[in-house]
Short mmCIF file of N, CA and C and ligand atoms in Angstrom, two decimals:
data_model
loop_
_atom_site.label_atom_id
_atom_site.label_comp_id
_atom_site.label_asym_id
_atom_site.label_seq_id
_atom_site.Cartn_x
_atom_site.Cartn_y
_atom_site.Cartn_z
N MET M 16 0.85 -1.20 0.00
CA MET M 16 0.00 0.00 0.00
C MET M 16 0.88 1.25 0.00
N ASN M 17 0.67 2.16 -0.98
CA ASN M 17 1.38 3.43 -0.95
C ASN M 17 0.56 4.43 -0.13
N LYS M 18 1.01 4.69 1.09
CA LYS M 18 0.21 5.50 2.03
C LYS M 18 0.10 6.96 1.61
N LEU M 19 1.12 7.46 0.90
CA LEU M 19 1.05 8.87 0.46
C LEU M 19 -0.09 9.03 -0.56
N ILE M 20 -0.15 8.13 -1.51
CA ILE M 20 -1.22 8.20 -2.52
C ILE M 20 -2.57 7.97 -1.84
N GLN M 21 -2.61 7.06 -0.91
CA GLN M 21 -3.85 6.80 -0.16
C GLN M 21 -4.32 8.06 0.58
N ALA M 22 -3.34 8.78 1.17
CA ALA M 22 -3.68 10.01 1.91
C ALA M 22 -4.21 11.08 0.96
N ILE M 23 -3.60 11.22 -0.21
CA ILE M 23 -4.08 12.21 -1.19
C ILE M 23 -5.52 11.87 -1.59
N ASN M 24 -5.75 10.60 -1.83
CA ASN M 24 -7.10 10.14 -2.20
C ASN M 24 -8.10 10.42 -1.09
N PHE M 25 -7.69 10.12 0.14
CA PHE M 25 -8.57 10.31 1.31
C PHE M 25 -8.86 11.80 1.52
N ALA M 26 -7.81 12.64 1.52
CA ALA M 26 -8.02 14.08 1.77
C ALA M 26 -8.84 14.71 0.64
N ALA M 27 -8.58 14.30 -0.60
CA ALA M 27 -9.36 14.85 -1.73
C ALA M 27 -10.84 14.54 -1.55
N ASP M 28 -11.13 13.35 -1.06
CA ASP M 28 -12.54 12.97 -0.83
C ASP M 28 -13.12 13.79 0.32
N ARG M 29 -12.39 13.90 1.43
CA ARG M 29 -12.93 14.63 2.60
C ARG M 29 -13.10 16.12 2.31
N HIS M 30 -12.22 16.70 1.52
CA HIS M 30 -12.31 18.15 1.23
C HIS M 30 -13.10 18.42 -0.06
N ARG M 31 -13.79 17.38 -0.59
CA ARG M 31 -14.29 17.50 -1.96
C ARG M 31 -15.25 18.66 -2.19
N ASN M 32 -15.99 19.08 -1.18
CA ASN M 32 -16.94 20.18 -1.38
C ASN M 32 -16.42 21.51 -0.84
N GLN M 33 -15.13 21.56 -0.48
CA GLN M 33 -14.59 22.79 0.12
C GLN M 33 -13.72 23.55 -0.88
N ARG M 34 -13.70 24.87 -0.69
CA ARG M 34 -12.91 25.74 -1.56
C ARG M 34 -12.04 26.64 -0.70
N ARG M 35 -10.91 27.11 -1.23
CA ARG M 35 -10.11 28.13 -0.57
C ARG M 35 -10.82 29.47 -0.68
N LYS M 36 -10.25 30.48 -0.02
CA LYS M 36 -10.96 31.77 0.08
C LYS M 36 -10.59 32.74 -1.04
N ASP M 37 -9.75 32.31 -1.98
CA ASP M 37 -9.33 33.22 -3.05
C ASP M 37 -10.46 33.49 -4.04
N VAL M 38 -10.25 34.48 -4.88
CA VAL M 38 -11.31 34.93 -5.78
C VAL M 38 -11.76 33.82 -6.74
N HIS M 39 -10.86 32.91 -7.06
CA HIS M 39 -11.23 31.81 -7.96
C HIS M 39 -11.82 30.63 -7.20
N ALA M 40 -11.89 30.73 -5.85
CA ALA M 40 -12.39 29.62 -5.02
C ALA M 40 -11.71 28.32 -5.44
N SER M 41 -10.39 28.32 -5.35
CA SER M 41 -9.61 27.14 -5.75
C SER M 41 -10.05 25.91 -4.95
N PRO M 42 -9.92 24.71 -5.55
CA PRO M 42 -10.25 23.50 -4.80
C PRO M 42 -9.39 23.40 -3.52
N TYR M 43 -10.00 23.05 -2.40
CA TYR M 43 -9.30 23.03 -1.12
C TYR M 43 -8.06 22.13 -1.16
N ILE M 44 -8.18 20.99 -1.86
CA ILE M 44 -7.10 20.00 -1.82
C ILE M 44 -5.79 20.55 -2.39
N ASN M 45 -5.87 21.62 -3.23
CA ASN M 45 -4.64 22.23 -3.73
C ASN M 45 -3.71 22.63 -2.58
N HIS M 46 -4.31 23.06 -1.47
CA HIS M 46 -3.51 23.57 -0.34
C HIS M 46 -2.71 22.47 0.38
N PRO M 47 -3.33 21.37 0.80
CA PRO M 47 -2.51 20.29 1.40
C PRO M 47 -1.46 19.74 0.42
N ILE M 48 -1.79 19.67 -0.86
CA ILE M 48 -0.81 19.20 -1.84
C ILE M 48 0.34 20.20 -1.93
N ALA M 49 0.04 21.50 -1.87
CA ALA M 49 1.10 22.52 -1.90
C ALA M 49 2.06 22.36 -0.71
N LEU M 50 1.51 22.07 0.48
CA LEU M 50 2.38 21.85 1.66
C LEU M 50 3.35 20.70 1.39
N ALA M 51 2.81 19.57 0.91
CA ALA M 51 3.65 18.40 0.68
C ALA M 51 4.70 18.69 -0.39
N ASN M 52 4.32 19.51 -1.38
CA ASN M 52 5.26 19.87 -2.45
C ASN M 52 6.40 20.74 -1.91
N VAL M 53 6.07 21.72 -1.06
CA VAL M 53 7.11 22.55 -0.45
C VAL M 53 8.06 21.67 0.36
N LEU M 54 7.48 20.79 1.18
CA LEU M 54 8.31 19.94 2.04
C LEU M 54 9.22 19.04 1.21
N ALA M 55 8.64 18.35 0.22
CA ALA M 55 9.41 17.34 -0.52
C ALA M 55 10.34 17.96 -1.55
N ASN M 56 9.87 18.96 -2.26
CA ASN M 56 10.60 19.42 -3.44
C ASN M 56 11.33 20.75 -3.26
N GLU M 57 11.03 21.49 -2.20
CA GLU M 57 11.78 22.73 -1.94
C GLU M 57 12.67 22.58 -0.71
N ALA M 58 12.19 21.85 0.29
CA ALA M 58 12.99 21.68 1.52
C ALA M 58 13.63 20.29 1.59
N PHE M 59 13.29 19.42 0.62
CA PHE M 59 13.88 18.08 0.51
C PHE M 59 13.67 17.23 1.77
N VAL M 60 12.50 17.38 2.37
CA VAL M 60 12.12 16.53 3.49
C VAL M 60 11.71 15.17 2.91
N GLU M 61 12.30 14.10 3.42
CA GLU M 61 12.04 12.77 2.84
C GLU M 61 11.18 11.89 3.72
N ASP M 62 10.92 12.34 4.95
CA ASP M 62 10.15 11.52 5.89
C ASP M 62 8.70 11.39 5.43
N ASP M 63 8.30 10.17 5.09
CA ASP M 63 6.95 9.93 4.58
C ASP M 63 5.87 10.34 5.59
N CYS M 64 6.16 10.15 6.87
CA CYS M 64 5.15 10.53 7.89
C CYS M 64 4.84 12.02 7.81
N VAL M 65 5.86 12.83 7.56
CA VAL M 65 5.66 14.28 7.47
C VAL M 65 4.86 14.63 6.22
N LEU M 66 5.22 14.01 5.08
CA LEU M 66 4.51 14.31 3.83
C LEU M 66 3.05 13.88 3.92
N ILE M 67 2.81 12.72 4.52
CA ILE M 67 1.44 12.22 4.65
C ILE M 67 0.65 13.10 5.63
N ALA M 68 1.28 13.49 6.74
CA ALA M 68 0.60 14.36 7.70
C ALA M 68 0.29 15.72 7.06
N ALA M 69 1.18 16.20 6.19
CA ALA M 69 0.91 17.48 5.49
C ALA M 69 -0.35 17.35 4.62
N ILE M 70 -0.45 16.24 3.93
CA ILE M 70 -1.64 16.01 3.08
C ILE M 70 -2.91 15.97 3.94
N LEU M 71 -2.79 15.41 5.14
CA LEU M 71 -3.97 15.22 6.00
C LEU M 71 -4.19 16.37 6.98
N HIS M 72 -3.35 17.43 6.93
CA HIS M 72 -3.25 18.35 8.08
C HIS M 72 -4.54 19.10 8.41
N ASP M 73 -5.43 19.28 7.44
CA ASP M 73 -6.67 20.01 7.72
C ASP M 73 -7.89 19.09 7.81
N THR M 74 -7.69 17.78 7.77
CA THR M 74 -8.87 16.88 7.76
C THR M 74 -9.60 16.86 9.10
N LEU M 75 -8.85 16.93 10.22
CA LEU M 75 -9.53 16.93 11.53
C LEU M 75 -10.21 18.28 11.77
N GLU M 76 -9.50 19.34 11.41
CA GLU M 76 -10.00 20.69 11.71
C GLU M 76 -11.18 21.08 10.82
N ASP M 77 -11.15 20.67 9.58
CA ASP M 77 -12.11 21.22 8.60
C ASP M 77 -13.07 20.21 7.98
N THR M 78 -12.97 18.93 8.38
CA THR M 78 -13.92 17.94 7.84
C THR M 78 -14.41 17.07 9.01
N GLU M 79 -15.29 16.13 8.70
CA GLU M 79 -15.86 15.27 9.75
C GLU M 79 -14.91 14.16 10.20
N THR M 80 -13.72 14.13 9.62
CA THR M 80 -12.74 13.08 9.94
C THR M 80 -12.43 13.04 11.44
N THR M 81 -12.29 11.81 11.97
CA THR M 81 -11.95 11.65 13.39
C THR M 81 -10.52 11.12 13.55
N GLU M 82 -10.00 11.32 14.76
CA GLU M 82 -8.68 10.80 15.08
C GLU M 82 -8.65 9.28 14.90
N THR M 83 -9.72 8.61 15.34
CA THR M 83 -9.78 7.14 15.22
C THR M 83 -9.61 6.69 13.77
N GLU M 84 -10.28 7.39 12.86
CA GLU M 84 -10.14 7.04 11.44
C GLU M 84 -8.70 7.19 10.98
N LEU M 85 -8.07 8.30 11.38
CA LEU M 85 -6.68 8.52 10.94
C LEU M 85 -5.76 7.45 11.51
N VAL M 86 -6.01 7.06 12.77
CA VAL M 86 -5.18 6.01 13.38
C VAL M 86 -5.37 4.70 12.61
N GLN M 87 -6.63 4.36 12.33
CA GLN M 87 -6.90 3.09 11.64
C GLN M 87 -6.27 3.05 10.26
N LEU M 88 -6.38 4.17 9.53
CA LEU M 88 -5.94 4.17 8.14
C LEU M 88 -4.44 4.44 7.99
N PHE M 89 -3.90 5.32 8.85
CA PHE M 89 -2.52 5.79 8.63
C PHE M 89 -1.58 5.54 9.80
N GLY M 90 -2.12 5.06 10.92
CA GLY M 90 -1.27 4.75 12.08
C GLY M 90 -1.18 5.91 13.06
N GLN M 91 -0.75 5.54 14.29
CA GLN M 91 -0.74 6.51 15.40
C GLN M 91 0.23 7.66 15.16
N GLU M 92 1.40 7.37 14.59
CA GLU M 92 2.41 8.44 14.46
C GLU M 92 1.91 9.57 13.57
N ILE M 93 1.30 9.20 12.44
CA ILE M 93 0.79 10.23 11.52
C ILE M 93 -0.41 10.94 12.15
N ALA M 94 -1.30 10.18 12.78
CA ALA M 94 -2.47 10.79 13.44
C ALA M 94 -2.03 11.79 14.50
N ASP M 95 -0.97 11.45 15.23
CA ASP M 95 -0.48 12.36 16.27
C ASP M 95 0.03 13.68 15.69
N ILE M 96 0.72 13.61 14.57
CA ILE M 96 1.22 14.85 13.94
C ILE M 96 0.03 15.72 13.52
N VAL M 97 -0.96 15.08 12.90
CA VAL M 97 -2.14 15.85 12.46
C VAL M 97 -2.83 16.49 13.66
N LEU M 98 -2.96 15.72 14.75
CA LEU M 98 -3.58 16.26 15.97
C LEU M 98 -2.82 17.48 16.49
N GLU M 99 -1.51 17.40 16.44
CA GLU M 99 -0.68 18.50 16.96
C GLU M 99 -0.84 19.79 16.16
N VAL M 100 -1.24 19.68 14.90
CA VAL M 100 -1.40 20.90 14.09
C VAL M 100 -2.88 21.28 13.93
N THR M 101 -3.73 20.67 14.75
CA THR M 101 -5.17 20.92 14.68
C THR M 101 -5.59 21.84 15.83
N ASP M 102 -6.28 22.95 15.48
CA ASP M 102 -6.81 23.86 16.51
C ASP M 102 -8.02 23.22 17.18
N ASP M 103 -8.25 23.62 18.43
CA ASP M 103 -9.47 23.23 19.15
C ASP M 103 -10.59 24.17 18.72
N LYS M 104 -11.48 23.62 17.89
CA LYS M 104 -12.51 24.48 17.28
C LYS M 104 -13.62 24.88 18.25
N THR M 105 -13.58 24.34 19.49
CA THR M 105 -14.58 24.78 20.47
C THR M 105 -14.18 26.14 21.06
N LEU M 106 -12.93 26.56 20.83
CA LEU M 106 -12.46 27.84 21.39
C LEU M 106 -12.73 28.98 20.41
N PRO M 107 -12.89 30.19 20.94
CA PRO M 107 -13.05 31.35 20.05
C PRO M 107 -11.81 31.54 19.19
N LYS M 108 -12.02 32.14 18.01
CA LYS M 108 -10.94 32.26 17.04
C LYS M 108 -9.70 32.99 17.59
N ALA M 109 -9.92 34.07 18.30
CA ALA M 109 -8.77 34.84 18.81
C ALA M 109 -7.94 33.99 19.78
N GLU M 110 -8.62 33.19 20.58
CA GLU M 110 -7.95 32.32 21.55
C GLU M 110 -7.15 31.23 20.80
N ARG M 111 -7.76 30.68 19.75
CA ARG M 111 -7.05 29.66 18.96
C ARG M 111 -5.77 30.24 18.37
N LYS M 112 -5.87 31.47 17.91
CA LYS M 112 -4.69 32.09 17.29
C LYS M 112 -3.61 32.36 18.35
N ARG M 113 -4.03 32.77 19.53
CA ARG M 113 -3.08 33.01 20.63
C ARG M 113 -2.39 31.70 21.03
N LEU M 114 -3.18 30.62 21.09
CA LEU M 114 -2.62 29.31 21.49
C LEU M 114 -1.63 28.77 20.47
N GLN M 115 -1.86 29.07 19.18
CA GLN M 115 -0.87 28.62 18.18
C GLN M 115 0.50 29.22 18.48
N ILE M 116 0.51 30.49 18.87
CA ILE M 116 1.79 31.13 19.21
C ILE M 116 2.36 30.49 20.48
N GLU M 117 1.48 30.32 21.47
CA GLU M 117 1.95 29.80 22.77
C GLU M 117 2.48 28.37 22.66
N HIS M 118 1.84 27.53 21.84
CA HIS M 118 2.21 26.11 21.77
C HIS M 118 3.33 25.80 20.78
N ALA M 119 3.65 26.75 19.91
CA ALA M 119 4.55 26.44 18.78
C ALA M 119 5.85 25.76 19.22
N ALA M 120 6.47 26.29 20.26
CA ALA M 120 7.79 25.76 20.64
C ALA M 120 7.72 24.36 21.23
N SER M 121 6.55 23.96 21.74
CA SER M 121 6.48 22.69 22.46
C SER M 121 5.91 21.53 21.63
N ILE M 122 5.53 21.76 20.38
CA ILE M 122 5.06 20.63 19.57
C ILE M 122 6.26 19.83 19.06
N SER M 123 5.98 18.63 18.54
CA SER M 123 7.08 17.75 18.13
C SER M 123 7.80 18.32 16.90
N ARG M 124 9.00 17.83 16.68
CA ARG M 124 9.79 18.30 15.54
C ARG M 124 9.05 18.05 14.21
N LEU M 125 8.43 16.90 14.07
CA LEU M 125 7.76 16.59 12.80
C LEU M 125 6.53 17.49 12.59
N ALA M 126 5.82 17.78 13.68
CA ALA M 126 4.68 18.70 13.59
C ALA M 126 5.15 20.11 13.24
N LYS M 127 6.32 20.49 13.73
CA LYS M 127 6.86 21.82 13.40
C LYS M 127 7.09 21.95 11.89
N LEU M 128 7.57 20.86 11.27
CA LEU M 128 7.82 20.91 9.82
C LEU M 128 6.51 21.15 9.07
N VAL M 129 5.45 20.45 9.48
CA VAL M 129 4.15 20.62 8.82
C VAL M 129 3.63 22.05 9.03
N LYS M 130 3.78 22.55 10.25
CA LYS M 130 3.28 23.89 10.56
C LYS M 130 4.07 24.96 9.78
N LEU M 131 5.38 24.78 9.67
CA LEU M 131 6.17 25.71 8.87
C LEU M 131 5.68 25.74 7.43
N ALA M 132 5.45 24.55 6.86
CA ALA M 132 4.98 24.49 5.47
C ALA M 132 3.60 25.13 5.34
N ASP M 133 2.75 24.96 6.33
CA ASP M 133 1.40 25.56 6.30
C ASP M 133 1.51 27.08 6.25
N LYS M 134 2.37 27.63 7.09
CA LYS M 134 2.49 29.09 7.14
C LYS M 134 3.15 29.62 5.85
N ILE M 135 4.13 28.90 5.31
CA ILE M 135 4.74 29.30 4.03
C ILE M 135 3.65 29.36 2.95
N CYS M 136 2.85 28.31 2.86
CA CYS M 136 1.84 28.24 1.81
C CYS M 136 0.77 29.31 1.98
N ASN M 137 0.39 29.59 3.22
CA ASN M 137 -0.64 30.61 3.42
C ASN M 137 -0.11 32.01 3.10
N LEU M 138 1.14 32.29 3.47
CA LEU M 138 1.70 33.61 3.10
C LEU M 138 1.84 33.74 1.59
N ARG M 139 2.26 32.67 0.93
CA ARG M 139 2.35 32.73 -0.53
C ARG M 139 0.97 32.95 -1.14
N ASP M 140 -0.03 32.28 -0.57
CA ASP M 140 -1.40 32.46 -1.09
C ASP M 140 -1.87 33.89 -0.88
N ILE M 141 -1.58 34.45 0.30
CA ILE M 141 -2.05 35.82 0.56
C ILE M 141 -1.34 36.80 -0.38
N THR M 142 -0.10 36.48 -0.77
CA THR M 142 0.63 37.33 -1.70
C THR M 142 0.11 37.20 -3.13
N SER M 143 -0.16 35.98 -3.57
CA SER M 143 -0.48 35.83 -5.00
C SER M 143 -1.91 35.39 -5.28
N ASN M 144 -2.62 34.96 -4.24
CA ASN M 144 -3.98 34.43 -4.44
C ASN M 144 -4.82 34.71 -3.19
N PRO M 145 -4.91 35.97 -2.78
CA PRO M 145 -5.44 36.27 -1.43
C PRO M 145 -6.93 36.05 -1.29
N PRO M 146 -7.40 35.88 -0.04
CA PRO M 146 -8.84 35.86 0.19
C PRO M 146 -9.45 37.10 -0.45
N SER M 147 -10.56 36.91 -1.13
CA SER M 147 -11.07 37.95 -2.03
C SER M 147 -11.45 39.24 -1.33
N ASN M 148 -11.84 39.17 -0.06
CA ASN M 148 -12.37 40.37 0.59
C ASN M 148 -11.44 40.95 1.66
N TRP M 149 -10.16 40.60 1.66
CA TRP M 149 -9.27 41.06 2.72
C TRP M 149 -8.63 42.40 2.37
N PRO M 150 -8.85 43.42 3.21
CA PRO M 150 -8.09 44.66 3.03
C PRO M 150 -6.62 44.42 3.38
N GLU M 151 -5.77 45.37 2.93
CA GLU M 151 -4.32 45.23 3.17
C GLU M 151 -4.00 45.06 4.65
N GLU M 152 -4.72 45.77 5.51
CA GLU M 152 -4.44 45.72 6.94
C GLU M 152 -4.63 44.30 7.49
N ARG M 153 -5.65 43.62 6.99
CA ARG M 153 -5.88 42.25 7.47
C ARG M 153 -4.76 41.32 6.99
N LYS M 154 -4.30 41.54 5.76
CA LYS M 154 -3.17 40.73 5.25
C LYS M 154 -1.95 40.98 6.14
N ARG M 155 -1.70 42.26 6.43
CA ARG M 155 -0.54 42.60 7.28
C ARG M 155 -0.63 41.89 8.63
N GLU M 156 -1.81 41.94 9.25
CA GLU M 156 -2.00 41.28 10.55
C GLU M 156 -1.71 39.79 10.44
N TYR M 157 -2.15 39.17 9.35
CA TYR M 157 -1.93 37.73 9.19
C TYR M 157 -0.43 37.43 9.09
N PHE M 158 0.29 38.23 8.29
CA PHE M 158 1.74 38.02 8.16
C PHE M 158 2.42 38.11 9.53
N GLU M 159 2.03 39.10 10.33
CA GLU M 159 2.68 39.28 11.64
C GLU M 159 2.35 38.13 12.58
N TRP M 160 1.10 37.68 12.54
CA TRP M 160 0.73 36.53 13.38
C TRP M 160 1.49 35.28 12.95
N ALA M 161 1.56 35.03 11.63
CA ALA M 161 2.28 33.84 11.14
C ALA M 161 3.74 33.91 11.57
N ARG M 162 4.31 35.10 11.51
CA ARG M 162 5.71 35.29 11.93
C ARG M 162 5.88 34.95 13.41
N ALA M 163 4.92 35.36 14.22
CA ALA M 163 5.00 35.07 15.67
C ALA M 163 4.91 33.57 15.92
N VAL M 164 4.06 32.87 15.18
CA VAL M 164 3.98 31.41 15.32
C VAL M 164 5.31 30.78 14.90
N VAL M 165 5.81 31.19 13.74
CA VAL M 165 7.03 30.57 13.20
C VAL M 165 8.23 30.86 14.09
N ASP M 166 8.27 32.00 14.73
CA ASP M 166 9.38 32.28 15.65
C ASP M 166 9.46 31.22 16.75
N GLY M 167 8.32 30.66 17.13
CA GLY M 167 8.31 29.58 18.11
C GLY M 167 8.68 28.22 17.54
N LEU M 168 8.69 28.10 16.20
CA LEU M 168 8.96 26.80 15.56
C LEU M 168 10.42 26.67 15.15
N ARG M 169 11.17 27.74 15.23
CA ARG M 169 12.52 27.76 14.65
C ARG M 169 13.49 26.80 15.32
N GLY M 170 14.53 26.45 14.53
CA GLY M 170 15.59 25.59 15.05
C GLY M 170 15.44 24.14 14.63
N VAL M 171 14.47 23.85 13.75
CA VAL M 171 14.28 22.45 13.34
C VAL M 171 14.70 22.18 11.90
N HIS M 172 14.63 23.20 11.04
CA HIS M 172 14.94 22.96 9.63
C HIS M 172 15.28 24.29 8.95
N PRO M 173 16.58 24.64 8.91
CA PRO M 173 16.98 25.94 8.39
C PRO M 173 16.44 26.25 6.99
N ALA M 174 16.43 25.27 6.09
CA ALA M 174 15.99 25.56 4.71
C ALA M 174 14.51 25.93 4.69
N LEU M 175 13.73 25.23 5.48
CA LEU M 175 12.29 25.52 5.55
C LEU M 175 12.06 26.89 6.19
N GLU M 176 12.86 27.18 7.23
CA GLU M 176 12.73 28.48 7.89
C GLU M 176 13.11 29.61 6.92
N GLN M 177 14.10 29.34 6.07
CA GLN M 177 14.48 30.36 5.07
C GLN M 177 13.37 30.56 4.04
N LEU M 178 12.72 29.47 3.65
CA LEU M 178 11.58 29.60 2.73
C LEU M 178 10.48 30.44 3.37
N PHE M 179 10.28 30.26 4.68
CA PHE M 179 9.29 31.09 5.37
C PHE M 179 9.73 32.56 5.30
N ASP M 180 11.01 32.81 5.64
CA ASP M 180 11.49 34.20 5.67
C ASP M 180 11.33 34.86 4.30
N GLU M 181 11.56 34.09 3.23
CA GLU M 181 11.37 34.65 1.89
C GLU M 181 9.90 34.98 1.63
N SER M 182 9.02 34.11 2.08
CA SER M 182 7.59 34.40 1.86
C SER M 182 7.15 35.59 2.71
N TYR M 183 7.76 35.76 3.88
CA TYR M 183 7.42 36.88 4.77
C TYR M 183 7.88 38.21 4.17
N LYS M 184 8.99 38.16 3.42
CA LYS M 184 9.51 39.40 2.82
C LYS M 184 8.50 40.05 1.88
N ALA M 185 7.61 39.24 1.34
CA ALA M 185 6.62 39.77 0.38
C ALA M 185 5.43 40.43 1.06
N ARG M 186 5.50 40.62 2.39
CA ARG M 186 4.34 41.17 3.11
C ARG M 186 4.00 42.57 2.61
N PRO M 187 2.72 42.90 2.63
CA PRO M 187 2.35 44.27 2.25
C PRO M 187 2.82 45.22 3.35
N LEU M 188 3.40 46.34 2.95
CA LEU M 188 3.90 47.31 3.93
C LEU M 188 2.90 48.46 4.04
N PRO M 189 2.84 49.09 5.22
CA PRO M 189 1.91 50.22 5.36
C PRO M 189 2.30 51.33 4.38
N SER M 190 1.31 51.97 3.78
CA SER M 190 1.63 53.01 2.79
C SER M 190 1.87 54.35 3.49
P1 NDP U 30 -8.90 33.47 9.03
O1 NDP U 30 -8.36 32.55 10.06
O2 NDP U 30 -10.35 33.71 8.96
O3 NDP U 30 -8.39 33.02 7.60
C1 NDP U 30 -7.06 32.64 7.37
C2 NDP U 30 -7.00 31.17 7.11
O4 NDP U 30 -7.78 30.87 5.97
C3 NDP U 30 -5.61 30.72 6.77
O5 NDP U 30 -4.91 30.44 7.97
C4 NDP U 30 -5.88 29.49 5.95
O6 NDP U 30 -6.05 28.43 6.88
C5 NDP U 30 -7.22 29.77 5.28
N1 NDP U 30 -7.21 30.17 3.85
C6 NDP U 30 -8.13 29.79 2.93
N2 NDP U 30 -7.90 30.37 1.75
C7 NDP U 30 -6.81 31.13 1.89
C8 NDP U 30 -6.09 31.96 0.99
N3 NDP U 30 -6.45 32.14 -0.29
N4 NDP U 30 -5.01 32.64 1.45
C9 NDP U 30 -4.64 32.47 2.74
N5 NDP U 30 -5.29 31.69 3.66
C10 NDP U 30 -6.37 31.03 3.22
O7 NDP U 30 -8.23 34.89 9.07
P2 NDP U 30 -7.50 35.68 10.17
O8 NDP U 30 -6.36 34.87 10.62
O9 NDP U 30 -7.22 37.01 9.64
O10 NDP U 30 -8.61 35.79 11.31
C11 NDP U 30 -8.22 36.19 12.58
C12 NDP U 30 -9.31 36.72 13.41
O11 NDP U 30 -9.60 38.05 13.00
C13 NDP U 30 -10.58 35.98 13.30
O12 NDP U 30 -11.11 35.92 14.61
C14 NDP U 30 -11.44 36.84 12.39
O13 NDP U 30 -12.80 36.64 12.68
C15 NDP U 30 -11.00 38.21 12.81
N6 NDP U 30 -11.23 39.25 11.81
C16 NDP U 30 -10.20 40.06 11.49
C17 NDP U 30 -10.38 41.09 10.58
C18 NDP U 30 -9.24 41.95 10.24
O14 NDP U 30 -9.39 42.88 9.46
N7 NDP U 30 -8.07 41.68 10.77
C19 NDP U 30 -11.66 41.35 9.97
C20 NDP U 30 -12.65 40.40 10.36
C21 NDP U 30 -12.42 39.41 11.26
P3 NDP U 30 -5.77 26.86 6.61
O15 NDP U 30 -4.36 26.65 6.29
O16 NDP U 30 -6.20 26.21 7.89
O17 NDP U 30 -6.68 26.53 5.50
ZN1 ZN U 31 -3.49 24.61 6.16
#
């Protein structure tokens, strides 16, 4: 069984009715695939657990998928990474965002790689394919928040951290 292909198939099915927030409403699955592509082909991460967790990273947070399903299909190690990058959706949004900053330094090394790739991809999206209704100020706030999260993740993968820093350089500046 090729678990990476299985994960792509599984995530594509779970996200099948979801779209990103850009003006073209891109298919949601483009985003998890972009994370895996950054990890494998730009940062040369070879650990299959990380690539598979990247593909699955939004299934718990944004679909009906359960931890039990992920454990059964992909094993405990991958399920644990996905859990570590999943926000508690019972909390208010501002609290969730604060906790991402607070928890960043204490998550596992493999979860840090997935989170770094997530922030790289979201900053690139905001630069070239932004949510359709976001004023510049909201984009700026997102860049600063992502930077605060990533500052807690540093020290695990210099090349990935440099890719983040490059994506951060493209932030909109106050006029
Ligand atoms: P959101 O959390 O609402 O949206 C950002 C998330 O959307 C990203 O982390 C990403 O998450 C996902 N996403 C989907 N499509 C795209 C895309 N094309 N480009 C980038 N990301 C995309 O935004 P904020 O972080 O700004 O919200 C923070 C808080 O601020 C919320 O409580 C919100 O209600 C509030 N708010 C702020 C305003 C402001 O002007 N600052 C205005 C109104 C509300 P993923 O990787 O998980 O898919
Ligand atoms: Zn994501």
